[in-house]
CSV table of C-alpha atoms and ligand atoms in Angstrom, one decimal:
chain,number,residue,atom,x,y,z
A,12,UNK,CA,-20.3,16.5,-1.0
A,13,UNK,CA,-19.5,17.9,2.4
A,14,UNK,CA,-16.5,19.1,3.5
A,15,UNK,CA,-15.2,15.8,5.3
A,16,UNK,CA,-16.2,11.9,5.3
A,17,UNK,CA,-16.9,12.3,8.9
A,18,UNK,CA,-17.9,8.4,9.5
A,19,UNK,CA,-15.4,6.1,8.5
A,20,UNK,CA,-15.9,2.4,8.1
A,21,UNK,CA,-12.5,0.4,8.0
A,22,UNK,CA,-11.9,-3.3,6.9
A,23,UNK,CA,-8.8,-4.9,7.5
A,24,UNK,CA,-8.3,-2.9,10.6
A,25,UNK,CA,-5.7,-5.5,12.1
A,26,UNK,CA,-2.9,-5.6,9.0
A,27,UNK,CA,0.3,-3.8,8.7
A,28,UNK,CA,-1.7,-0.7,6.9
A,29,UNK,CA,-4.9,-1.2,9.3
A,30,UNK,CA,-2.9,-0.3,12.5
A,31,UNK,CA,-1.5,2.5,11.3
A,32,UNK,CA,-4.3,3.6,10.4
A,33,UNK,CA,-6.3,2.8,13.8
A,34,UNK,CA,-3.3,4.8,15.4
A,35,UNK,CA,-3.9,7.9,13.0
A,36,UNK,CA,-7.8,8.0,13.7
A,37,UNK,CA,-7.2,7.5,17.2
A,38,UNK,CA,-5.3,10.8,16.9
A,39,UNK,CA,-8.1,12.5,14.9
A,40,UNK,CA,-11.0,12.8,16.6
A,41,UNK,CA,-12.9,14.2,13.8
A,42,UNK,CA,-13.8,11.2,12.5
A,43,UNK,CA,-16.5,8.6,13.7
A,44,UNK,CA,-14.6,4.9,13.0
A,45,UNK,CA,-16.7,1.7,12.9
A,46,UNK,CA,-14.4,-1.0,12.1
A,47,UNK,CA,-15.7,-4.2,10.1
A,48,UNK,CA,-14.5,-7.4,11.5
A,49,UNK,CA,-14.8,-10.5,9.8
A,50,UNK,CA,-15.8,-13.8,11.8
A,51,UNK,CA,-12.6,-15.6,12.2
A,52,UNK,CA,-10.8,-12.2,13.1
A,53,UNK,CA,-9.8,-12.2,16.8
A,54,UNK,CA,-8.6,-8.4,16.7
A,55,UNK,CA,-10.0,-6.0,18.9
A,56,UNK,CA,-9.7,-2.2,18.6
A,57,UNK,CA,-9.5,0.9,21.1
A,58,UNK,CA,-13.1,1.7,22.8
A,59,UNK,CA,-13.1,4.9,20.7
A,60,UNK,CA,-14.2,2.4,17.6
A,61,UNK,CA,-17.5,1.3,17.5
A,62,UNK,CA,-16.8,-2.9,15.6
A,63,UNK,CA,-19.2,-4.6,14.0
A,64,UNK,CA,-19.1,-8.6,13.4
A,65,UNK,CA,-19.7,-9.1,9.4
A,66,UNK,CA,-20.0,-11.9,7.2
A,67,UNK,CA,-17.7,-11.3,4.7
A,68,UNK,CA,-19.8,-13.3,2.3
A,69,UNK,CA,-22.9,-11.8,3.4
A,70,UNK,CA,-24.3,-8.5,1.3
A,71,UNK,CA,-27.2,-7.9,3.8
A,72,UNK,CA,-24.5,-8.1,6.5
A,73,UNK,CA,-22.3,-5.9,5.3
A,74,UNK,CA,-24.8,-3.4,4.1
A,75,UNK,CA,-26.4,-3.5,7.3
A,76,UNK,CA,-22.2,-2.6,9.0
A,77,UNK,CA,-22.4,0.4,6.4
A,78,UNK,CA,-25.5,2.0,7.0
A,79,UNK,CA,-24.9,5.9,8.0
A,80,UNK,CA,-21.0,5.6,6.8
A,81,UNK,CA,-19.5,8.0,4.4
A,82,UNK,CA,-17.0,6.5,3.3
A,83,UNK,CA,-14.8,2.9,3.6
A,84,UNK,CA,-11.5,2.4,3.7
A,85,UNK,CA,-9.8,-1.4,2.8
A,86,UNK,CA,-6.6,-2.4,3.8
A,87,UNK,CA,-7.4,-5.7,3.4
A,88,UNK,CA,-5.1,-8.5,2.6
A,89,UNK,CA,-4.1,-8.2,-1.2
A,90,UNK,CA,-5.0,-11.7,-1.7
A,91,UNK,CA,-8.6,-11.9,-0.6
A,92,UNK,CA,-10.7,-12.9,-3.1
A,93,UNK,CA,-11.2,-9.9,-5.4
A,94,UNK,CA,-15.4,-11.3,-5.6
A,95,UNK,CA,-15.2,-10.3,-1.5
A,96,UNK,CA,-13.5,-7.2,-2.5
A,97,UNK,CA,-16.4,-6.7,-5.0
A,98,UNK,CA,-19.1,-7.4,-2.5
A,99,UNK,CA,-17.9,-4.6,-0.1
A,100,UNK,CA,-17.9,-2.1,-3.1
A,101,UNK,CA,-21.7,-3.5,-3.4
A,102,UNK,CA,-23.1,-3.1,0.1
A,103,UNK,CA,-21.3,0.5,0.2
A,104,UNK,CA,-23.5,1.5,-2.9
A,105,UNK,CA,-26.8,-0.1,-1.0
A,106,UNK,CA,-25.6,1.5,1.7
A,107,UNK,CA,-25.3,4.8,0.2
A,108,UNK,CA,-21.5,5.5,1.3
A,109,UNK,CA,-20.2,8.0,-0.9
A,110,UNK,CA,-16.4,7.2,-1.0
A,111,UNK,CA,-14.4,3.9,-1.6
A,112,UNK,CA,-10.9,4.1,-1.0
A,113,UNK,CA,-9.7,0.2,-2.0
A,114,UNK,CA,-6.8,-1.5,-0.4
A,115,UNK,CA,-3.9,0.1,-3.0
A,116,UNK,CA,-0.8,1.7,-1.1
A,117,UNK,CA,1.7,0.8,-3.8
A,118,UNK,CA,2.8,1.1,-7.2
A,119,UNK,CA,1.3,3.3,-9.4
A,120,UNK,CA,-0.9,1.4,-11.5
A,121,UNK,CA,-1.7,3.8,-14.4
A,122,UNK,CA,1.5,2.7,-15.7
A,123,UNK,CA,0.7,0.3,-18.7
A,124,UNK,CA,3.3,-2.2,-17.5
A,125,UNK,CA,3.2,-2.2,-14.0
A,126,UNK,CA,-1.1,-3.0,-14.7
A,127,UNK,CA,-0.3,-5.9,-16.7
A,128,UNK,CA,1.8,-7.5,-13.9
A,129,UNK,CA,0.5,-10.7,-12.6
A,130,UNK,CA,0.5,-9.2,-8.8
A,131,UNK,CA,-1.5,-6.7,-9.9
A,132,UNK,CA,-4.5,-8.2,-11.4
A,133,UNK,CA,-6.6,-8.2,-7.9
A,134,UNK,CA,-6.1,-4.4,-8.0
A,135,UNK,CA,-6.6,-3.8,-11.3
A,136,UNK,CA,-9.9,-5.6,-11.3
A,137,UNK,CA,-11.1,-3.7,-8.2
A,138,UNK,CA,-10.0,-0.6,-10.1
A,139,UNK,CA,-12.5,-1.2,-13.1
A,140,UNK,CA,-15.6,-2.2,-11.2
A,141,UNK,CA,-15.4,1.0,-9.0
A,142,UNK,CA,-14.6,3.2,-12.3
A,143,UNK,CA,-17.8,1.0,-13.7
A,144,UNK,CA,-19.7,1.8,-10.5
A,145,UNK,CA,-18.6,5.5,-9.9
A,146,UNK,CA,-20.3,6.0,-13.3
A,147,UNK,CA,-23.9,4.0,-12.5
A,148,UNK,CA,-23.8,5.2,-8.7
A,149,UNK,CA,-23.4,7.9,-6.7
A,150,UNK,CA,-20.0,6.2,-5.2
A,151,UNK,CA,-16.6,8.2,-6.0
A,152,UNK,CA,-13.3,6.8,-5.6
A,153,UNK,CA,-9.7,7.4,-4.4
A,154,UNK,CA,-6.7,5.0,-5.5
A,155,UNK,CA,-3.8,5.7,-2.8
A,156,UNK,CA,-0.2,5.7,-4.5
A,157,UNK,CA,2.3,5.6,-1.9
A,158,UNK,CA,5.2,3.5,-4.0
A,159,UNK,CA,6.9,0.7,-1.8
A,160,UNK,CA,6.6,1.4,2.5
A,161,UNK,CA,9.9,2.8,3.5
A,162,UNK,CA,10.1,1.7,7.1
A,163,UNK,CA,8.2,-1.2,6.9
A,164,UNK,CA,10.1,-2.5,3.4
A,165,UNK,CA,13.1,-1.9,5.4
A,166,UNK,CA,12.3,-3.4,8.6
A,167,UNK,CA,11.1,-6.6,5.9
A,168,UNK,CA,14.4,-6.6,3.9
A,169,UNK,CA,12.4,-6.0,0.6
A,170,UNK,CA,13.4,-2.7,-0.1
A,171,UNK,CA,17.4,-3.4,0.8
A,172,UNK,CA,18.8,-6.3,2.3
A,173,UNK,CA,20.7,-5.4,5.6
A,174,UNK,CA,19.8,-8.2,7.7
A,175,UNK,CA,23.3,-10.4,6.2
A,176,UNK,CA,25.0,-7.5,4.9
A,177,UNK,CA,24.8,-8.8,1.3
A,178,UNK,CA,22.2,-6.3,-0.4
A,179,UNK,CA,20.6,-7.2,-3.4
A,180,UNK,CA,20.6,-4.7,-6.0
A,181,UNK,CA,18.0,-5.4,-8.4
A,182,UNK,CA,19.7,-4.4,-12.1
A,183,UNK,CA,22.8,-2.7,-10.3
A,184,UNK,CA,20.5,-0.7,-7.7
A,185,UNK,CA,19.9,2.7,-9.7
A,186,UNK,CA,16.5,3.0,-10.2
A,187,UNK,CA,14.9,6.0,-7.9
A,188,UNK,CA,11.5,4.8,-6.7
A,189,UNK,CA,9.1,7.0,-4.6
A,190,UNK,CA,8.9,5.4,-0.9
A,191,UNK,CA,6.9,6.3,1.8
A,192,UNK,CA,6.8,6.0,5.6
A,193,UNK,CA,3.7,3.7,6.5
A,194,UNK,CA,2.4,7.0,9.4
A,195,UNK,CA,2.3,9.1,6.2
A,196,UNK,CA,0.1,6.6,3.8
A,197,UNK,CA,-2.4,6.8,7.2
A,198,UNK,CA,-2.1,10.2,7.0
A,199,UNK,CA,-2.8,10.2,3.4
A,200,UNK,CA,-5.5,8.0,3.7
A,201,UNK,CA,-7.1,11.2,6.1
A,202,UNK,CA,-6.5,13.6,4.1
A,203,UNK,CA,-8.1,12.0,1.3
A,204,UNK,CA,-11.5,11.9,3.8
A,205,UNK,CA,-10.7,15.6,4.3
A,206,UNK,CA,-10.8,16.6,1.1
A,207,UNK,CA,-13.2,14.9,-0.8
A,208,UNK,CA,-14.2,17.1,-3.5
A,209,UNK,CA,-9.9,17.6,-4.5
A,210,UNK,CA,-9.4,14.0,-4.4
A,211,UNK,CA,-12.8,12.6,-6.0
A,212,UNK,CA,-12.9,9.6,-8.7
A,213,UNK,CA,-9.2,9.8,-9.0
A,214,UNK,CA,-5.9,8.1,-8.2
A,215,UNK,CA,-3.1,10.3,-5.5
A,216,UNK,CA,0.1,10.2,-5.2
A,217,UNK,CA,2.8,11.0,-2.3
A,218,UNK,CA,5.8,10.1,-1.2
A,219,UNK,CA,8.1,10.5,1.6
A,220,UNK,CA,11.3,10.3,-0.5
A,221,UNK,CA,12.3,9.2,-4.2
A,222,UNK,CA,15.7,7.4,-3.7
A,223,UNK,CA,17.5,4.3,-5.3
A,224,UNK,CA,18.6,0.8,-3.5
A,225,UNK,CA,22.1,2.5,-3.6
A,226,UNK,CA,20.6,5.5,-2.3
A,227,UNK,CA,19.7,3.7,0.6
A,228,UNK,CA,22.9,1.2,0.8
A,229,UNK,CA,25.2,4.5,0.8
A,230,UNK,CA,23.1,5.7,3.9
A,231,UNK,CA,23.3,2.3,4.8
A,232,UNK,CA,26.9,2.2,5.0
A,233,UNK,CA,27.1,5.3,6.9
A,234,UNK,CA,25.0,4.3,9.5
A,235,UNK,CA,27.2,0.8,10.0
A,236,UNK,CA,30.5,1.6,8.5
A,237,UNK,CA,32.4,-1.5,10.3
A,238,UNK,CA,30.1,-4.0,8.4
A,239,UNK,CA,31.6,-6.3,6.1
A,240,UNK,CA,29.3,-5.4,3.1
A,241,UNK,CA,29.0,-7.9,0.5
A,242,UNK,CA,26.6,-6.5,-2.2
A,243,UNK,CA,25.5,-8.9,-5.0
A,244,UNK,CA,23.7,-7.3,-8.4
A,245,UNK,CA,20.9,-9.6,-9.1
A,246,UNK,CA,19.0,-8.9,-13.1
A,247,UNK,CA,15.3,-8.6,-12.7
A,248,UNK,CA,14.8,-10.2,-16.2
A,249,UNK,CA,16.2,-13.3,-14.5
A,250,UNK,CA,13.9,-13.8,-11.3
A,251,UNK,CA,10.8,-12.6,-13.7
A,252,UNK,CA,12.0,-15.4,-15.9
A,253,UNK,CA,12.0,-18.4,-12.6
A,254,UNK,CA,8.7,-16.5,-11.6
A,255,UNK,CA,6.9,-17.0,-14.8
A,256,UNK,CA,7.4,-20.5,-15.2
A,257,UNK,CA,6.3,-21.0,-11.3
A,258,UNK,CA,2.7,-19.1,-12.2
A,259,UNK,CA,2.9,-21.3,-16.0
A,260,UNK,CA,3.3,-24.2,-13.4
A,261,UNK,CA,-0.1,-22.6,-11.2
A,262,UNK,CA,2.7,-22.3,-8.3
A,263,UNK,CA,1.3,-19.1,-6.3
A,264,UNK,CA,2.1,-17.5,-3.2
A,265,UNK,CA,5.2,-14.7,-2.3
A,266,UNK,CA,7.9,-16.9,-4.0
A,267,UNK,CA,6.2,-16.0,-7.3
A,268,UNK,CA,4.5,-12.6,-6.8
A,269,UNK,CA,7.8,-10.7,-5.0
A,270,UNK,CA,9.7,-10.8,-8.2
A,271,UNK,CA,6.9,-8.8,-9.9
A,272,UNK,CA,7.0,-6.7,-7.0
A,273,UNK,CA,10.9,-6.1,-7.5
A,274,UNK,CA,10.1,-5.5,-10.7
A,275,UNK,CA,7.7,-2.8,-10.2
A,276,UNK,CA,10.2,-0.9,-8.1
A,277,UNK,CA,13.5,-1.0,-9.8
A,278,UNK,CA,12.9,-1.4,-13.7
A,279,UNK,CA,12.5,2.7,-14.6
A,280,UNK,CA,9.7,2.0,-17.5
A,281,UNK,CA,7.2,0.7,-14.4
A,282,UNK,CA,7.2,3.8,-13.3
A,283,UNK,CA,8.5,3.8,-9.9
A,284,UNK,CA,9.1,7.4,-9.4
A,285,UNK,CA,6.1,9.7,-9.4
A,286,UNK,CA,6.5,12.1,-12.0
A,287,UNK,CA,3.7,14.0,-9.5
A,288,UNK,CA,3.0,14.6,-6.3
A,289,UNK,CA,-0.2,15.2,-4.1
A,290,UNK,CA,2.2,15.7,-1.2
A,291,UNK,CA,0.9,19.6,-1.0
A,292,UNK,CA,-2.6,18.8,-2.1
A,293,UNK,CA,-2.6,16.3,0.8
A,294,UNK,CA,-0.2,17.9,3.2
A,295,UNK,CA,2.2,15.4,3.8
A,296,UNK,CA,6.0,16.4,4.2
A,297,UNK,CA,8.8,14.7,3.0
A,298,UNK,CA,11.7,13.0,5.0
A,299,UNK,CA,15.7,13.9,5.1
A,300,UNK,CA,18.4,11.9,4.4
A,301,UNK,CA,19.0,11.9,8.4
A,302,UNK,CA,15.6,10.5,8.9
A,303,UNK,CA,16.1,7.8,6.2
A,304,UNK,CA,19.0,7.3,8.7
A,305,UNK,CA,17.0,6.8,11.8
A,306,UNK,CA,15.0,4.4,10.2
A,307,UNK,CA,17.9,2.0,9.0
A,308,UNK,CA,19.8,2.3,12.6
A,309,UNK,CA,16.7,0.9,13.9
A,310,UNK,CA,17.8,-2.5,11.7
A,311,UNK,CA,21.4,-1.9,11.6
A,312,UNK,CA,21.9,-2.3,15.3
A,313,UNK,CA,25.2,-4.3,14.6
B,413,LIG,N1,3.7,-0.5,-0.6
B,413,LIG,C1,4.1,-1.5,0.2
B,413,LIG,O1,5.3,-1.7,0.5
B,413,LIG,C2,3.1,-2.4,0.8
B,413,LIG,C3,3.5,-3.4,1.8
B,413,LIG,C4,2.5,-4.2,2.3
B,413,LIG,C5,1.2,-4.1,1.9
B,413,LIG,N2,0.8,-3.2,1.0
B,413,LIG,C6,-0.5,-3.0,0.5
B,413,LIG,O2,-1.3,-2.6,1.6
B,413,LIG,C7,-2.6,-3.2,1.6
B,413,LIG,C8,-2.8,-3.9,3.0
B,413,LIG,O3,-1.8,-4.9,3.1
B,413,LIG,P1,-1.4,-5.4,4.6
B,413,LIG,O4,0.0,-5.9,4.4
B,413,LIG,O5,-1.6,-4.3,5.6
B,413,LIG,O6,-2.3,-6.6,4.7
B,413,LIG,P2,-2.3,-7.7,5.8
B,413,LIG,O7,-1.6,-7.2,7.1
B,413,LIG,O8,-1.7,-8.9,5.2
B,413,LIG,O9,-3.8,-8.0,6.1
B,413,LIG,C9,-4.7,-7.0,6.4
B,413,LIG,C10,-5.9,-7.6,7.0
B,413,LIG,O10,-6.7,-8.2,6.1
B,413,LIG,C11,-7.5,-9.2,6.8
B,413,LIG,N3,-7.3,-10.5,6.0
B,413,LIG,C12,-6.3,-11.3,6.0
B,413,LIG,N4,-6.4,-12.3,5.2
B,413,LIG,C13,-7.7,-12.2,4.7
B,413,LIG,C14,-8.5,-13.0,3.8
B,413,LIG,N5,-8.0,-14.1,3.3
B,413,LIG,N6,-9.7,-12.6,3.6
B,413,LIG,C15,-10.2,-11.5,4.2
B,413,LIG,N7,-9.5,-10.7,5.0
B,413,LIG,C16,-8.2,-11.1,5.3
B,413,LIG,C17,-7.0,-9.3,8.2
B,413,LIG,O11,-7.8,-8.5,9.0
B,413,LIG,P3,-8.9,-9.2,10.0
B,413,LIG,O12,-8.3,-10.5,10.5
B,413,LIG,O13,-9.0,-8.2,11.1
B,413,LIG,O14,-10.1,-9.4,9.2
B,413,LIG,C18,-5.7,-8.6,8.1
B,413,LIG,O15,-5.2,-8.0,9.3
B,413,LIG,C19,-2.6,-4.2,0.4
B,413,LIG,O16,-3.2,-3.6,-0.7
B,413,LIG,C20,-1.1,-4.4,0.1
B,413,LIG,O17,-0.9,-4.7,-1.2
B,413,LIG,C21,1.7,-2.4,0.4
């Protein structure tokens, strides 16, 4: 395999992980990026990327989008339609891409209970059909573990609650989870391109800190110390419970997959902390506890 997957399709260019990752191309002008837009999509992209118009439902189309590409990158939306998903693994075997990195950036999903969650099941069945393919076809694979985003799952109140001053801590708050910045998953995702033999038919994993929701509400408090906080300790085991009977009941949508989510990130046997890294392997740095800082004045302006 050469030394780097020079041409570099992208789907799902527009979403939280896609621009990020347009911005960190953009900055790399090593790659060639052809981005994959679907019809109803009304993004458009920097001149540097060459974007083609697919049919998502379409295998000619999109084998036609991936011809000369050496490998695609999803960040696609983690609810479409895993048979979608499936097709794009497909057209990049017809069209002879050689690396499939799927739409992961999250928990680690070689942990036995974190696969069985309910949120997970897209991934995990994306997971075994490129495992299944990587052994019929010349296709190789790279699952991105990042954990939860740090900035982003800040800015979104899902990692700690600022916006009220009333955190929840899931289960008292102590769990450590690894977190990581959303420039650094882009940056992961080019390193993986850059080093495809090291990261080949395997999952990664990298982080920008490991730290706890009262990790981050003790920084939290130093960064707005006249805030009335008001922290409230919330048991996972009791939103799992409300979120099981909405999915028994066929209810989907955030209100029941965020417990699971929760539940991922803050219950230690899920495995929220990487017991490795691929920060060196990948050359990605680590942030300090002042830069953890930065990012919470930036929502603490109050
Ligand atoms: N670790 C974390 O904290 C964290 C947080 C957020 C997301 N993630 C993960 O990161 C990945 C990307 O998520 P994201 O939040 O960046 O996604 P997103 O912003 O919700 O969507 C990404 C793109 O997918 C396309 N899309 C949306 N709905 C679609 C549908 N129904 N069918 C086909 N395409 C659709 C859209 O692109 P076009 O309109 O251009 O086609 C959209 O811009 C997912 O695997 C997600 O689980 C992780």
């Amino acid at each position: 395999m050469a030394a780097l997957l020079k041409n570099v399709a992208l789907i799902g260019a527009s979403g939280s992980v896609g621009k990020v990752l347009v911005d960190a191309f953009l900055n790399d002008k090593r790659f060639n990026v052809t981005v994959l837009r679907r019809g109803s999509s009304s993004a458009t992209y920097p001149s540097a990327f060459k974007v083609v118009d697919v049919d998502y439902d379409s295998l000619d189309s999109l084998t036609a989008a991936l011809a000369g590409q050496d490998a695609v990158v999803s960040a696609i939306n983690p609810i479409t339609p895993v048979d979608t998903q499936k097709k794009f693994i497909d057209a990049a075997i017809a069209a002879g891409v050689k690396r499939f990195v799927p739409s992961e950036f999250g928990c680690d999903l070689n942990n036995e209970l974190a696969r069985a969650l309910p949120v997970f099941a897209p991934k995990i069945a994306i997971q075994k059909y490129l495992k299944e393919k990587a052994e019929s076809s010349p296709l190789t694979y790279t699952f991105a573990y990042s954990g939860p985003f740090l900035d982003w799952g800040l800015e979104h109140q899902f990692l700690l609650k600022t916006v009220d001053s009333k955190p929840k801590l899931f289960d008292g708050g102590n769990t450590v989870f690894s977190t990581t910045k959303l420039d650094t998953v882009a940056a992961a995702v080019l390193a993986i391109l850059s080093k495809p033999e090291e990261t080949k038919n395997r999952e990664v994993r990298f982080q920008s800190a490991a730290i706890s929701q009262n990790g981050l509400f003790a920084l939290a408090k130093e960064v707005a110390p006249q805030r009335n906080w008001e922290p409230e300790v919330v048991k996972i085991d009791d939103i799992v419970r409300v979120a099981d009977d909405r999915l028994a009941k066929g209810l989907l949508g955030p209100e029941t997959f965020i417990p699971y989510l929760v539940r991922a990130i803050n219950d230690p046997r899920y495995g929220p902390k990487f017991e490795t890294l691929d920060n060196e392997l990948l050359g990605l740095k680590q942030v300090t506890e002042a830069e953890i800082k930065d990012i919470l004045r930036q929502y603490l302006k109050e």
